[in-house]
mmCIF file of C-alpha atoms and ligand atoms in Angstrom:
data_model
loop_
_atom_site.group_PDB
_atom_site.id
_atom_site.type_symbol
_atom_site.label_atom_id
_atom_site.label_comp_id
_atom_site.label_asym_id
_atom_site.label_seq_id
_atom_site.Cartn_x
_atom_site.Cartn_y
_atom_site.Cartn_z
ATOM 1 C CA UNK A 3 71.945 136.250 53.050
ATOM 2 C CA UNK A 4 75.009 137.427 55.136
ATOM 3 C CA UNK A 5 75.817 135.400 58.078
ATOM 4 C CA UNK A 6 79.147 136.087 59.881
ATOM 5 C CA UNK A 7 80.138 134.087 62.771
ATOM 6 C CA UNK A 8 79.998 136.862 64.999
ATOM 7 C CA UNK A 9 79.984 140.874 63.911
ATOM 8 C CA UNK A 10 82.240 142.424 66.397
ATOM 9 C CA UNK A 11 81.692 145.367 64.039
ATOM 10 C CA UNK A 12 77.931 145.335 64.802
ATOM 11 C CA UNK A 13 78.605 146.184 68.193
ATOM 12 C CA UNK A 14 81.281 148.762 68.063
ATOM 13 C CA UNK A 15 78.829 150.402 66.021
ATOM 14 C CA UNK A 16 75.854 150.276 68.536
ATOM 15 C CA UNK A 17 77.877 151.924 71.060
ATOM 16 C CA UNK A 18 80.969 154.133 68.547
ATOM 17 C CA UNK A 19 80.299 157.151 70.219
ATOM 18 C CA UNK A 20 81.014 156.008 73.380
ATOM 19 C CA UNK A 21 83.473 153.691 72.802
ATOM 20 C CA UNK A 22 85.364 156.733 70.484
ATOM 21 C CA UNK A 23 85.220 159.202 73.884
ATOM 22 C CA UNK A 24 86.637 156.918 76.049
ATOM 23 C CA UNK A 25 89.429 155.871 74.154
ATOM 24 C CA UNK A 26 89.969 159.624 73.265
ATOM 25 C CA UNK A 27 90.552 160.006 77.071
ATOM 26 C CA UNK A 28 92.600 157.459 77.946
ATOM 27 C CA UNK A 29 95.139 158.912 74.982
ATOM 28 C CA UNK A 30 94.335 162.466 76.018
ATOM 29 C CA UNK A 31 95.813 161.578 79.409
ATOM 30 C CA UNK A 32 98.675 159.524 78.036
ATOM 31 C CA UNK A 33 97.433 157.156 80.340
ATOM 32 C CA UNK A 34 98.314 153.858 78.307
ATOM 33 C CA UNK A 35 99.274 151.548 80.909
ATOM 34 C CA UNK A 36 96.982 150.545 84.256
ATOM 35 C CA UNK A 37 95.889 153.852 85.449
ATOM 36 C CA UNK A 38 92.553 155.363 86.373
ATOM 37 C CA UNK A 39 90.854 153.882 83.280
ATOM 38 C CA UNK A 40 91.890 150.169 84.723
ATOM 39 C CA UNK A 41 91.178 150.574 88.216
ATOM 40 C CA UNK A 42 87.641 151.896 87.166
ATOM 41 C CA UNK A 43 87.007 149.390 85.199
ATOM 42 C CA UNK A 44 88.214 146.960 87.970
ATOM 43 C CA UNK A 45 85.976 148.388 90.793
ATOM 44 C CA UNK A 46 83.193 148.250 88.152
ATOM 45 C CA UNK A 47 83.669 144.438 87.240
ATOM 46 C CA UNK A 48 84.073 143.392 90.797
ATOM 47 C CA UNK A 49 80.997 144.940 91.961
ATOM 48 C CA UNK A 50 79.692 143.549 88.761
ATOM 49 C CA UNK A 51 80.494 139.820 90.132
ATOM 50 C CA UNK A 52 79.928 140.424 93.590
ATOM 51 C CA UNK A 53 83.424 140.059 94.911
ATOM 52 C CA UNK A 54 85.405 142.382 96.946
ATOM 53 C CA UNK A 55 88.523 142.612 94.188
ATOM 54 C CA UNK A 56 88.973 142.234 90.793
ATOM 55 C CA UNK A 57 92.863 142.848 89.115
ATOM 56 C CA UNK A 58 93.118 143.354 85.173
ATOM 57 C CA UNK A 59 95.475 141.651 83.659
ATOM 58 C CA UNK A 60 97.115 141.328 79.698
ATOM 59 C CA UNK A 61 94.525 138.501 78.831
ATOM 60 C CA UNK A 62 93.282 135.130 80.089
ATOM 61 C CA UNK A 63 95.915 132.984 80.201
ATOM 62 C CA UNK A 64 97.760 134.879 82.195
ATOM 63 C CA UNK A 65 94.626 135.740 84.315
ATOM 64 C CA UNK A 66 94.813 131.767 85.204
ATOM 65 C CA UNK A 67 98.726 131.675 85.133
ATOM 66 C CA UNK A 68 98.941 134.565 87.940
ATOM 67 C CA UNK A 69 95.708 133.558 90.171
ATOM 68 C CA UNK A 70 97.708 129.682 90.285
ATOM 69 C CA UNK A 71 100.883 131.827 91.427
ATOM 70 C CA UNK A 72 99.557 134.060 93.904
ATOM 71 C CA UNK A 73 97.711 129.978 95.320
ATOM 72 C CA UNK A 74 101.724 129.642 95.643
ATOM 73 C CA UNK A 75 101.137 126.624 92.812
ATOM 74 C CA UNK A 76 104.266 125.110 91.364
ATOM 75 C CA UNK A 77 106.678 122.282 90.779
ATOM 76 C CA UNK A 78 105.274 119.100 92.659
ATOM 77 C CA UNK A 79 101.623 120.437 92.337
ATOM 78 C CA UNK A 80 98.930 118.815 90.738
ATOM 79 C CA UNK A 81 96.207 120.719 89.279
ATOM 80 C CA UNK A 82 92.753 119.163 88.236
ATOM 81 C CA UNK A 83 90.802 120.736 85.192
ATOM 82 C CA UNK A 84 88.170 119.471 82.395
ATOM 83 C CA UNK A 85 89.415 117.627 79.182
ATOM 84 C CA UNK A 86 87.117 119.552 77.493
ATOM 85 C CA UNK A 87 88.615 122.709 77.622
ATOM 86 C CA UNK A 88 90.503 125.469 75.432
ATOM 87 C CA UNK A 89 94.104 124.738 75.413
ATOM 88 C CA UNK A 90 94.950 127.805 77.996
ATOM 89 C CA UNK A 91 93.760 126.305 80.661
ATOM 90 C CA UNK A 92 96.152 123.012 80.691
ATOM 91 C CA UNK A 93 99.057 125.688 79.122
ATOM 92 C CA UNK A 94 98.697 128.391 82.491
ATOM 93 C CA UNK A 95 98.681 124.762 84.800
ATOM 94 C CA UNK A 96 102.087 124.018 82.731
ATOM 95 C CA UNK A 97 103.331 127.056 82.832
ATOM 96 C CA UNK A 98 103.157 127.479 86.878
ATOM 97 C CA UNK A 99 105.198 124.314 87.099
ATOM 98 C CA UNK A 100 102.169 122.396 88.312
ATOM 99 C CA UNK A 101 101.481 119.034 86.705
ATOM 100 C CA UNK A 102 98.089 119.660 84.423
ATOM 101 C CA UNK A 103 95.435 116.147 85.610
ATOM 102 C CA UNK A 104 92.480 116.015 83.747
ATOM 103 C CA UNK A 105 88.861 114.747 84.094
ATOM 104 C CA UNK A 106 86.481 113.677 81.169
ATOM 105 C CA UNK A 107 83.085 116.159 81.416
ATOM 106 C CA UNK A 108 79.640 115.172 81.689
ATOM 107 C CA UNK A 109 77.941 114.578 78.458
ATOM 108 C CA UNK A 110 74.841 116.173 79.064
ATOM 109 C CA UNK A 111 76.190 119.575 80.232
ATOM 110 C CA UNK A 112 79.518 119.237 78.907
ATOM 111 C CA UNK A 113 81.570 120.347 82.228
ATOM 112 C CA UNK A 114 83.445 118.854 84.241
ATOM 113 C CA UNK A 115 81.927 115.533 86.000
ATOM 114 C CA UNK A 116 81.970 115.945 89.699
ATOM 115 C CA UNK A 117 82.188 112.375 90.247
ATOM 116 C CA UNK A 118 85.056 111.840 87.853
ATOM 117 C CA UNK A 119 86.320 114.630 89.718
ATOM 118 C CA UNK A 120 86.911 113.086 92.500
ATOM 119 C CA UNK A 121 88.284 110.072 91.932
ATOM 120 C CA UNK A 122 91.461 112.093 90.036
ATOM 121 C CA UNK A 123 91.879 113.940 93.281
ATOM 122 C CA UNK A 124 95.840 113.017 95.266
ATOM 123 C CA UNK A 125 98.030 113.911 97.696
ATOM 124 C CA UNK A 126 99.369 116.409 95.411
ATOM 125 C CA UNK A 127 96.296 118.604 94.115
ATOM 126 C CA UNK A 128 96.223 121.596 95.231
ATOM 127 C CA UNK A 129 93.460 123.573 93.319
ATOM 128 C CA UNK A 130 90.395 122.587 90.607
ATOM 129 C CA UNK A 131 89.948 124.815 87.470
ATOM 130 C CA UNK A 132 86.388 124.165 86.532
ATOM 131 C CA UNK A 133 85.532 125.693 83.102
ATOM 132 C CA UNK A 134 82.329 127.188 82.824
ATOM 133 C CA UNK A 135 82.699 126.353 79.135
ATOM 134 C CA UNK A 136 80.252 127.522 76.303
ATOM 135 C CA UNK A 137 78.564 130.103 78.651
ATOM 136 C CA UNK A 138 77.072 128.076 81.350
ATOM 137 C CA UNK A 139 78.883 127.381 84.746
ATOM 138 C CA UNK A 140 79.953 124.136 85.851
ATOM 139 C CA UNK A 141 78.218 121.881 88.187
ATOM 140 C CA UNK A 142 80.154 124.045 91.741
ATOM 141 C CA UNK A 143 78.308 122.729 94.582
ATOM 142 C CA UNK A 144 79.847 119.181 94.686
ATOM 143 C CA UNK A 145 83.304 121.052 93.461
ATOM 144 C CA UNK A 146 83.208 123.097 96.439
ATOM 145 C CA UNK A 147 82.083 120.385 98.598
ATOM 146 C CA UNK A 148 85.378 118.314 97.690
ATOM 147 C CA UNK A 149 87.625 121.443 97.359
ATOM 148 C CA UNK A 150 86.805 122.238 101.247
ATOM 149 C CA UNK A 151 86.878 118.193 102.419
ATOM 150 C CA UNK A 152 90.524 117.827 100.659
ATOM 151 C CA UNK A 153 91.229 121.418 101.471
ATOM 152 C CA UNK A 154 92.137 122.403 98.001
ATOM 153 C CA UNK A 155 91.597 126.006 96.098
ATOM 154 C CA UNK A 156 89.052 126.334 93.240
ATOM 155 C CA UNK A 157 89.938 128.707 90.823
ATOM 156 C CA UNK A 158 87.257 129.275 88.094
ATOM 157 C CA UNK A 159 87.810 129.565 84.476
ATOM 158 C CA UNK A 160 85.464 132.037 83.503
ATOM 159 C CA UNK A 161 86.642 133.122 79.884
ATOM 160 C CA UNK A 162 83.742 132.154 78.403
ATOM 161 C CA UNK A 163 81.036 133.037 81.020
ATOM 162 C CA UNK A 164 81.246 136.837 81.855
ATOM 163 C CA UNK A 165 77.540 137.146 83.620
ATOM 164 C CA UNK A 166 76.374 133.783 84.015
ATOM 165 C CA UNK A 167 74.782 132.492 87.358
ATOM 166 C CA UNK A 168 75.128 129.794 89.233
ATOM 167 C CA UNK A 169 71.935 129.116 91.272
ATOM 168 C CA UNK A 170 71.476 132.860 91.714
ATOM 169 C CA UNK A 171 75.275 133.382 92.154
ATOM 170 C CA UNK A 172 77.415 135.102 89.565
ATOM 171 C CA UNK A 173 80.398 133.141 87.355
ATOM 172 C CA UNK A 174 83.476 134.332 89.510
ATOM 173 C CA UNK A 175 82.415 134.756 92.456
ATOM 174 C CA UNK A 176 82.188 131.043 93.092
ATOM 175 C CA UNK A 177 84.881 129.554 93.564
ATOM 176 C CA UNK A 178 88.436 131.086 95.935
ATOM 177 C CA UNK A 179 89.467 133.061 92.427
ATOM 178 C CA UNK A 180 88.103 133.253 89.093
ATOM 179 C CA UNK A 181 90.050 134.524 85.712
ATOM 180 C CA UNK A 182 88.113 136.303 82.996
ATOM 181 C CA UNK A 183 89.200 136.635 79.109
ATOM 182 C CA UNK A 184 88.866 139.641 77.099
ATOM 183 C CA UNK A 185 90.043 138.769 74.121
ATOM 184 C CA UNK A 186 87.371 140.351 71.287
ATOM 185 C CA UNK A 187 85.120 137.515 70.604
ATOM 186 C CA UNK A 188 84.089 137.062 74.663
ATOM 187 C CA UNK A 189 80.898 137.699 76.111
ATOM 188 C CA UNK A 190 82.734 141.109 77.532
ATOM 189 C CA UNK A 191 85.420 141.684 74.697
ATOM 190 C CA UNK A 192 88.344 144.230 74.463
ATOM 191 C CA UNK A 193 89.678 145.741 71.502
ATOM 192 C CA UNK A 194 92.585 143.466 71.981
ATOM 193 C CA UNK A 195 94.342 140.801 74.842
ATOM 194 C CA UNK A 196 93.056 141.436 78.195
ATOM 195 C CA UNK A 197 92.230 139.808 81.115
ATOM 196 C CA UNK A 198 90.923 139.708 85.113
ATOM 197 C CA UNK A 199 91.177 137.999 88.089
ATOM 198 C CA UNK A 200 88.186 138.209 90.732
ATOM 199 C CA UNK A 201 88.623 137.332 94.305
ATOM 200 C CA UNK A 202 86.842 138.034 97.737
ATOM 201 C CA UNK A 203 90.177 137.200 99.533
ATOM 202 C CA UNK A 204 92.296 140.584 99.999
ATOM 203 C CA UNK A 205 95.475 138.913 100.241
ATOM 204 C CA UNK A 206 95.536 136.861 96.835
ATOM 205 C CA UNK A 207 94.519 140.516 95.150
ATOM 206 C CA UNK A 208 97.020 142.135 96.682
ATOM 207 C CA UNK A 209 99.757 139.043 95.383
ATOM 208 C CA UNK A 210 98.487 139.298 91.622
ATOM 209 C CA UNK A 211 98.663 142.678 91.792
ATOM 210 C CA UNK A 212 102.415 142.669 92.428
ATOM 211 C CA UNK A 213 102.761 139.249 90.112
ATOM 212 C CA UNK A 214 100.798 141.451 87.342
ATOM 213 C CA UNK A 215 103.521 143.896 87.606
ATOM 214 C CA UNK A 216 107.212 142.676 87.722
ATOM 215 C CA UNK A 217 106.749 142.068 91.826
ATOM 216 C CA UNK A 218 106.219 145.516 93.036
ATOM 217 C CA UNK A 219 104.204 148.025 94.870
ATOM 218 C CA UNK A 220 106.244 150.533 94.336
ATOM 219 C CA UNK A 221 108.093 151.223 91.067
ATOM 220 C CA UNK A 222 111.427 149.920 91.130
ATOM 221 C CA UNK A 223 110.827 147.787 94.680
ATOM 222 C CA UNK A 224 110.850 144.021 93.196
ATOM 223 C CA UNK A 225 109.734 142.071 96.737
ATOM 224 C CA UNK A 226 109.170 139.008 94.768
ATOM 225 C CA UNK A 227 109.507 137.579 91.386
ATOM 226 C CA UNK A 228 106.870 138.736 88.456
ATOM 227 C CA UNK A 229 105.341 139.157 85.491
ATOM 228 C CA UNK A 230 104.453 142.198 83.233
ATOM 229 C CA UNK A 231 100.945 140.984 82.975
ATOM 230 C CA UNK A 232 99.329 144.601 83.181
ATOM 231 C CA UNK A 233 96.024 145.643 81.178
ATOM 232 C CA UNK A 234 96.675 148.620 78.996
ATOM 233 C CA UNK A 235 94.275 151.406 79.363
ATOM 234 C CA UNK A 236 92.704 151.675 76.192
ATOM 235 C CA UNK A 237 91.247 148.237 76.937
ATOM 236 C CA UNK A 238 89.690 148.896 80.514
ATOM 237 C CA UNK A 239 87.907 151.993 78.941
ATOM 238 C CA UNK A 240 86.343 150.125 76.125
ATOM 239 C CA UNK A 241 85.677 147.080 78.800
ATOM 240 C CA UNK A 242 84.311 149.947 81.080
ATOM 241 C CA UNK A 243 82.106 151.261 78.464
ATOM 242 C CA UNK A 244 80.644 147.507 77.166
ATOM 243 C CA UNK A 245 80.249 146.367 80.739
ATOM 244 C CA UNK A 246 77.092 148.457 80.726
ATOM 245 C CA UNK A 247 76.011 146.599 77.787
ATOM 246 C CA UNK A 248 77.088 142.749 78.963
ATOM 247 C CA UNK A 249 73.141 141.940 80.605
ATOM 248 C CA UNK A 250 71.895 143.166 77.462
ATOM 249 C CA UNK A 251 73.772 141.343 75.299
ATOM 250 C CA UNK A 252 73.704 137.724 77.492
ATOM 251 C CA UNK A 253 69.547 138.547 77.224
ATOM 252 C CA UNK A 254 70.005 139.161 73.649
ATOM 253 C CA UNK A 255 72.422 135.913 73.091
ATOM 254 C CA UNK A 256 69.669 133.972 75.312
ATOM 255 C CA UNK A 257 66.760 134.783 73.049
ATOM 256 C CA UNK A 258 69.187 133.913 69.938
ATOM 257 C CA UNK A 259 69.543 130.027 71.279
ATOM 258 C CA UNK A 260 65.747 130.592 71.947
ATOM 259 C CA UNK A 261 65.252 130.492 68.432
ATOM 260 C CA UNK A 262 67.799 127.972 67.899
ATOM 261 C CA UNK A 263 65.953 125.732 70.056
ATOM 262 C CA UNK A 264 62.631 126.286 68.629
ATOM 263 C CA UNK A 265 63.242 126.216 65.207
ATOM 264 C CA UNK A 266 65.885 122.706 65.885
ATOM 265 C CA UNK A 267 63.466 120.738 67.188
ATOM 266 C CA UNK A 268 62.743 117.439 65.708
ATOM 267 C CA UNK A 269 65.437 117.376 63.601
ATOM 268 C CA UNK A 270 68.832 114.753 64.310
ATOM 269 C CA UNK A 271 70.496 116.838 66.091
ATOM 270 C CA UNK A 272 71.191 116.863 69.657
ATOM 271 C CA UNK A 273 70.566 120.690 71.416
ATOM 272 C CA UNK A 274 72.752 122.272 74.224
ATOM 273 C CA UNK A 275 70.979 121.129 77.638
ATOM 274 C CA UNK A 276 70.723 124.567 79.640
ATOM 275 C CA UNK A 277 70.115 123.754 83.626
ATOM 276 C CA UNK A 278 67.183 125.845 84.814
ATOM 277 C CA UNK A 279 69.331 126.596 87.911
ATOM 278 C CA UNK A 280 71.918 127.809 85.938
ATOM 279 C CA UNK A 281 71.968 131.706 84.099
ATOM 280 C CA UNK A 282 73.278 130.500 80.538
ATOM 281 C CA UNK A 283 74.881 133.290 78.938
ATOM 282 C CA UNK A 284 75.372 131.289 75.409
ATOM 283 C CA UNK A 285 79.168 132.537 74.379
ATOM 284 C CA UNK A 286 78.809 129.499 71.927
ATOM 285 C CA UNK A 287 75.837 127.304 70.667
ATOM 286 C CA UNK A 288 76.504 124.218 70.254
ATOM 287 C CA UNK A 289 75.437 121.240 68.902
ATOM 288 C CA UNK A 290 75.845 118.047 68.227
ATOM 289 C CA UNK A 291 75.275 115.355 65.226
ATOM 290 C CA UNK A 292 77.151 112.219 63.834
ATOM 291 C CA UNK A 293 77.246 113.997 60.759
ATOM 292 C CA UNK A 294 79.285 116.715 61.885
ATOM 293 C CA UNK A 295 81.923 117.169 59.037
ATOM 294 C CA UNK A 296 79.297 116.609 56.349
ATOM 295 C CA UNK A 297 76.900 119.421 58.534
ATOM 296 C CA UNK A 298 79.676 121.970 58.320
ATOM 297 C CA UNK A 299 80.521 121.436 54.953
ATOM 298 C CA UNK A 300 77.267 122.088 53.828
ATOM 299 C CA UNK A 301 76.819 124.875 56.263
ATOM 300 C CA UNK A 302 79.647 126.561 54.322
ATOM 301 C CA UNK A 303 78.907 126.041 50.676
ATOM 302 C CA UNK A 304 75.903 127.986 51.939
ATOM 303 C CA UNK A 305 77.859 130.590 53.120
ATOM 304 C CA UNK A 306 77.270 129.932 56.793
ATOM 305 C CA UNK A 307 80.381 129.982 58.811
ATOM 306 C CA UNK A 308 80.871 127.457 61.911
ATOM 307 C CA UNK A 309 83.525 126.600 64.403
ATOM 308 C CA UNK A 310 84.400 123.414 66.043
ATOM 309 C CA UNK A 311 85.215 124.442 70.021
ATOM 310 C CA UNK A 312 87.601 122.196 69.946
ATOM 311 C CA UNK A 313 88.437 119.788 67.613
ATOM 312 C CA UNK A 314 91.727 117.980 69.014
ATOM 313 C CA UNK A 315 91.101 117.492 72.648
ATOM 314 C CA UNK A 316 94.132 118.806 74.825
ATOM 315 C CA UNK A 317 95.367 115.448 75.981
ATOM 316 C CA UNK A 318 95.700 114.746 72.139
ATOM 317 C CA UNK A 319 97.772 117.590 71.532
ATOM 318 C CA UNK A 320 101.347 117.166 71.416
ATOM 319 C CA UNK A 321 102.529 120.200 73.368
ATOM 320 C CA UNK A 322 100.850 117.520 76.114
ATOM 321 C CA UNK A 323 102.358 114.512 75.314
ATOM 322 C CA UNK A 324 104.642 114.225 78.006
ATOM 323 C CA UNK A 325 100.891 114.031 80.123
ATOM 324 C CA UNK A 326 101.328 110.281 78.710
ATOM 325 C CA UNK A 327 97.471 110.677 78.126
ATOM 326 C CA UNK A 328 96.227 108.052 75.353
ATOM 327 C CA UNK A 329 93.173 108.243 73.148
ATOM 328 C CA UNK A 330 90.674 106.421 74.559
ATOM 329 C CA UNK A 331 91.004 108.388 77.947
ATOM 330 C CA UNK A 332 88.499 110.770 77.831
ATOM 331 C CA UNK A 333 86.057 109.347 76.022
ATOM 332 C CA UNK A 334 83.446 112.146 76.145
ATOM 333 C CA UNK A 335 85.619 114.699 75.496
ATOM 334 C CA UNK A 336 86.445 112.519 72.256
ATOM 335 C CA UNK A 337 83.505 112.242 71.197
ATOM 336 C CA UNK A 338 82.276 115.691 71.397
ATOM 337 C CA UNK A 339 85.554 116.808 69.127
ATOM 338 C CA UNK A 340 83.988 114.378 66.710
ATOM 339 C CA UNK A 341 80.818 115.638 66.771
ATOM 340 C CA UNK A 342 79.863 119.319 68.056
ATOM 341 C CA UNK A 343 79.577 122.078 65.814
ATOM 342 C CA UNK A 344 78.968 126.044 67.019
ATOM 343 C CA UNK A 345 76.527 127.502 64.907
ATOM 344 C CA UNK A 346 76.746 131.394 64.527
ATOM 345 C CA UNK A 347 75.547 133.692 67.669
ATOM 346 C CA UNK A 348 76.545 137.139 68.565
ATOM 347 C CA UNK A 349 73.433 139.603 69.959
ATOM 348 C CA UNK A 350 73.306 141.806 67.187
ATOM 349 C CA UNK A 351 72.139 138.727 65.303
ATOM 350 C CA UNK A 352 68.619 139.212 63.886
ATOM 351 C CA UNK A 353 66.022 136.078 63.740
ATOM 352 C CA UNK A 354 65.835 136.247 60.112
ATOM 353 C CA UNK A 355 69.356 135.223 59.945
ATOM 354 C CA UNK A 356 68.716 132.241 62.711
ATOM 355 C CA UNK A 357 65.806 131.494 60.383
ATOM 356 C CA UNK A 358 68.423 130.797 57.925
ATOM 357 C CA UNK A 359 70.805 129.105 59.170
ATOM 358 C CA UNK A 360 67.916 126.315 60.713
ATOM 359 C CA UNK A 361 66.624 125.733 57.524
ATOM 360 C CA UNK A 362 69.874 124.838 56.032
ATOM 361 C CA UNK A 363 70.523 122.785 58.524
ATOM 362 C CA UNK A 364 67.071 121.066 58.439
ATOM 363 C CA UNK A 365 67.737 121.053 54.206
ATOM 364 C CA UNK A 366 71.156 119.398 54.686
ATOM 365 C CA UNK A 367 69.139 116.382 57.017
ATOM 366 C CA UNK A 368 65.907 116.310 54.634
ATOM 367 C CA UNK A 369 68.487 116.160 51.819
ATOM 368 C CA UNK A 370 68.009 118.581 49.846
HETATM 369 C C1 PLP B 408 89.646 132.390 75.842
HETATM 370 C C2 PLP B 408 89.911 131.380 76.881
HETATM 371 C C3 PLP B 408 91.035 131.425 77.719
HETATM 372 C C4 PLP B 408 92.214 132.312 77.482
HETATM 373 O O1 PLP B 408 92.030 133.641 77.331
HETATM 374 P P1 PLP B 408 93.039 134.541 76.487
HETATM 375 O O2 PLP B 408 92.591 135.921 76.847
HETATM 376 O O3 PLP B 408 92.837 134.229 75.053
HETATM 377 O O4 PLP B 408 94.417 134.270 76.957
HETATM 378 C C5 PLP B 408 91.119 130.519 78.760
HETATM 379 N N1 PLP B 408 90.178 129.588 78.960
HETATM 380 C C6 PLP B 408 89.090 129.478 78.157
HETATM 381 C C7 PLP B 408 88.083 128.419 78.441
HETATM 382 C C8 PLP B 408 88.929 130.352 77.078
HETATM 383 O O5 PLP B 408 87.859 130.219 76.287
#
């Protein structure tokens, strides 16, 4: 049997004809860069999360790079994130000029620990980036509880949870910003780099929009110093066009780890906890086992593919060695780069296929 990490191909094919129309448009009107195909998609997305503005951007990074800009971030600045985290979210803190501080995650869920949290806090934060990582948002209430004592901004990282709820309120509209990924493989994918910031505050729209494009409002006015950070057009037609899709697919991915879960029990491996408060949307499933390297070896002599999300924790890295961070520091995070593995999940993917995958995996622990 067949069993691709994800099928990206799958889905184009569910929805070609639309996706083919669209595009046709957007080249029809020459319209390659912003233009009415963005700023649909953006009023779209941001009713989508429930915040008053939403601003595409090139892709994710730069989504977190321009919402820590327009929060006037820079030199002198700390910002706190998770350990546990893909390596854009400590490279957009860098890259604003803001000293990246990080806190281990809570092993159960995986995020960022709240209580941890607070005890990195200083004089010189100046915003959180929780990371809703793996589809399912962080902890927010206590974030938001410190964020407003030590008056500091909370910017969500919401790359890899496009639709995912937090006690009945939507990933990115949670926190003072949120940035969203596009990059293929997300929950809401483009056919290439894009990205979004979501806001309820008028003012920090209106700043990444300018940042977004070299500073101005008005072509060749440069009031402040920018980016080119714009969203082509091809990609907020095909994100307009999947949007439709995204509850669909996040049920779809949810009855996938269903199965997962079922057909996983009693076996050595430890599950991904969902919070019944929390709207898991599943971008990864992930679990967990001593026997990780052995698991994944075995996994692929069978022909089944698996990633390990991540496998060299940020503070290990050395693009972040001047952090001065030592192994030993975040010992969760550690461990979980020792030990997850993300089996395959994409919603197109059909229970006969889960039904494979779980009995190699319960072959490779029976030993056969
Ligand atoms: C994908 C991702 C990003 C970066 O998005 P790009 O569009 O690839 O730049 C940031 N943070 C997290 C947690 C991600 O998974």
């Amino acid at each position: 049997m067949q069993i691709p990490y994800i099928d990206l191909n799958a889905q184009y094919q569910s929805i070609k004809s639309e996706i083919d129309s669209a595009i046709e448009d957007v080249i029809n009107k020459s319209s390659f860069i912003l233009g009415s195909a963005v700023s649909e998609f953006e009023t779209g997305f941001a009713g989508y999360c429930a915040v008053g503005h939403c601003v595409g951007v090139n892709n994710g990074t730069n989504a977190l790079l321009l919402a820590l800009k327009a929060l006037d971030i820079g030199p002198g600045d700390e910002v706190i994130t998770a350990a546990n985290t893909f390596i854009a979210t400590v490279a957009a803190i860098a890259h604003s000029g803001a000293r990246p501080v990080l806190v281990d995650v809570d092993p159960l869920f995986r995020n960022i620990d709240p209580v941890l949290l607070k005890m990195a806090l200083s004089q010189k934060t100046k915003a959180i980036i929780p990371v809703h990582l793996y589809g399912q948002t962080a902890d927010m209430d206590p974030i938001l509880t410190l964020a407003e004592k030590y008056d500091v901004a909370v910017l969500e990282d919401t790359a890899q949870a496009h639709g995912a709820t937090y006690k009945n309120r939507r990933a990115g509209s949670l926190g003072m910003m949120a940035a969203f990924s596009f990059y293929p493989a997300k929950n809401l994918g483009a056919f290439g780099d894009a990205g979004a910031i979501t806001t309820n505050n008028a003012n920090l729209a209106e700043n990444v929009r300018m940042l977004r494009d070299h500073g101005s409002q008005q072509k060749y006015h440069h009031d402040m110093l920018g980016y080119n950070a714009r969203m082509s057009g091809i990609q907020g037609a095909v994100l307009s066009v999947k949007l439709k899709y995204l509850d669909q697919w996040n049920e779809a991915r949810r009855k996938i780890a269903g199965w997962y879960n079922e057909m996983l029990q009693n076996t050595p491996i430890v599950l991904p906890l969902s919070n019944p408060e929390y709207g898991h949307v599943f971008h990864v499933y992930v679990i967990e086992t001593d026997q990780r390297d052995a698991l994944q070896k075995y996994l692929s002599d069978h022909q089944i593919p698996t990633i390990i999300h991540y496998p060299i924790p940020v503070h290990l890295q050395p693009a972040f060695g001047y952090l001065d961070y030592r192994k030993g520091d975040f010992p969760i995070t550690e461990k979980l780069s020792d030990e997850i593995l993300s089996l395959p999940i994409y919603p197109e993917m059909r229970q006969e296929q889960v039904e494979f995958v779980c009995e190699k995996v319960r072959d490779f622990f029976s030993g056969r």
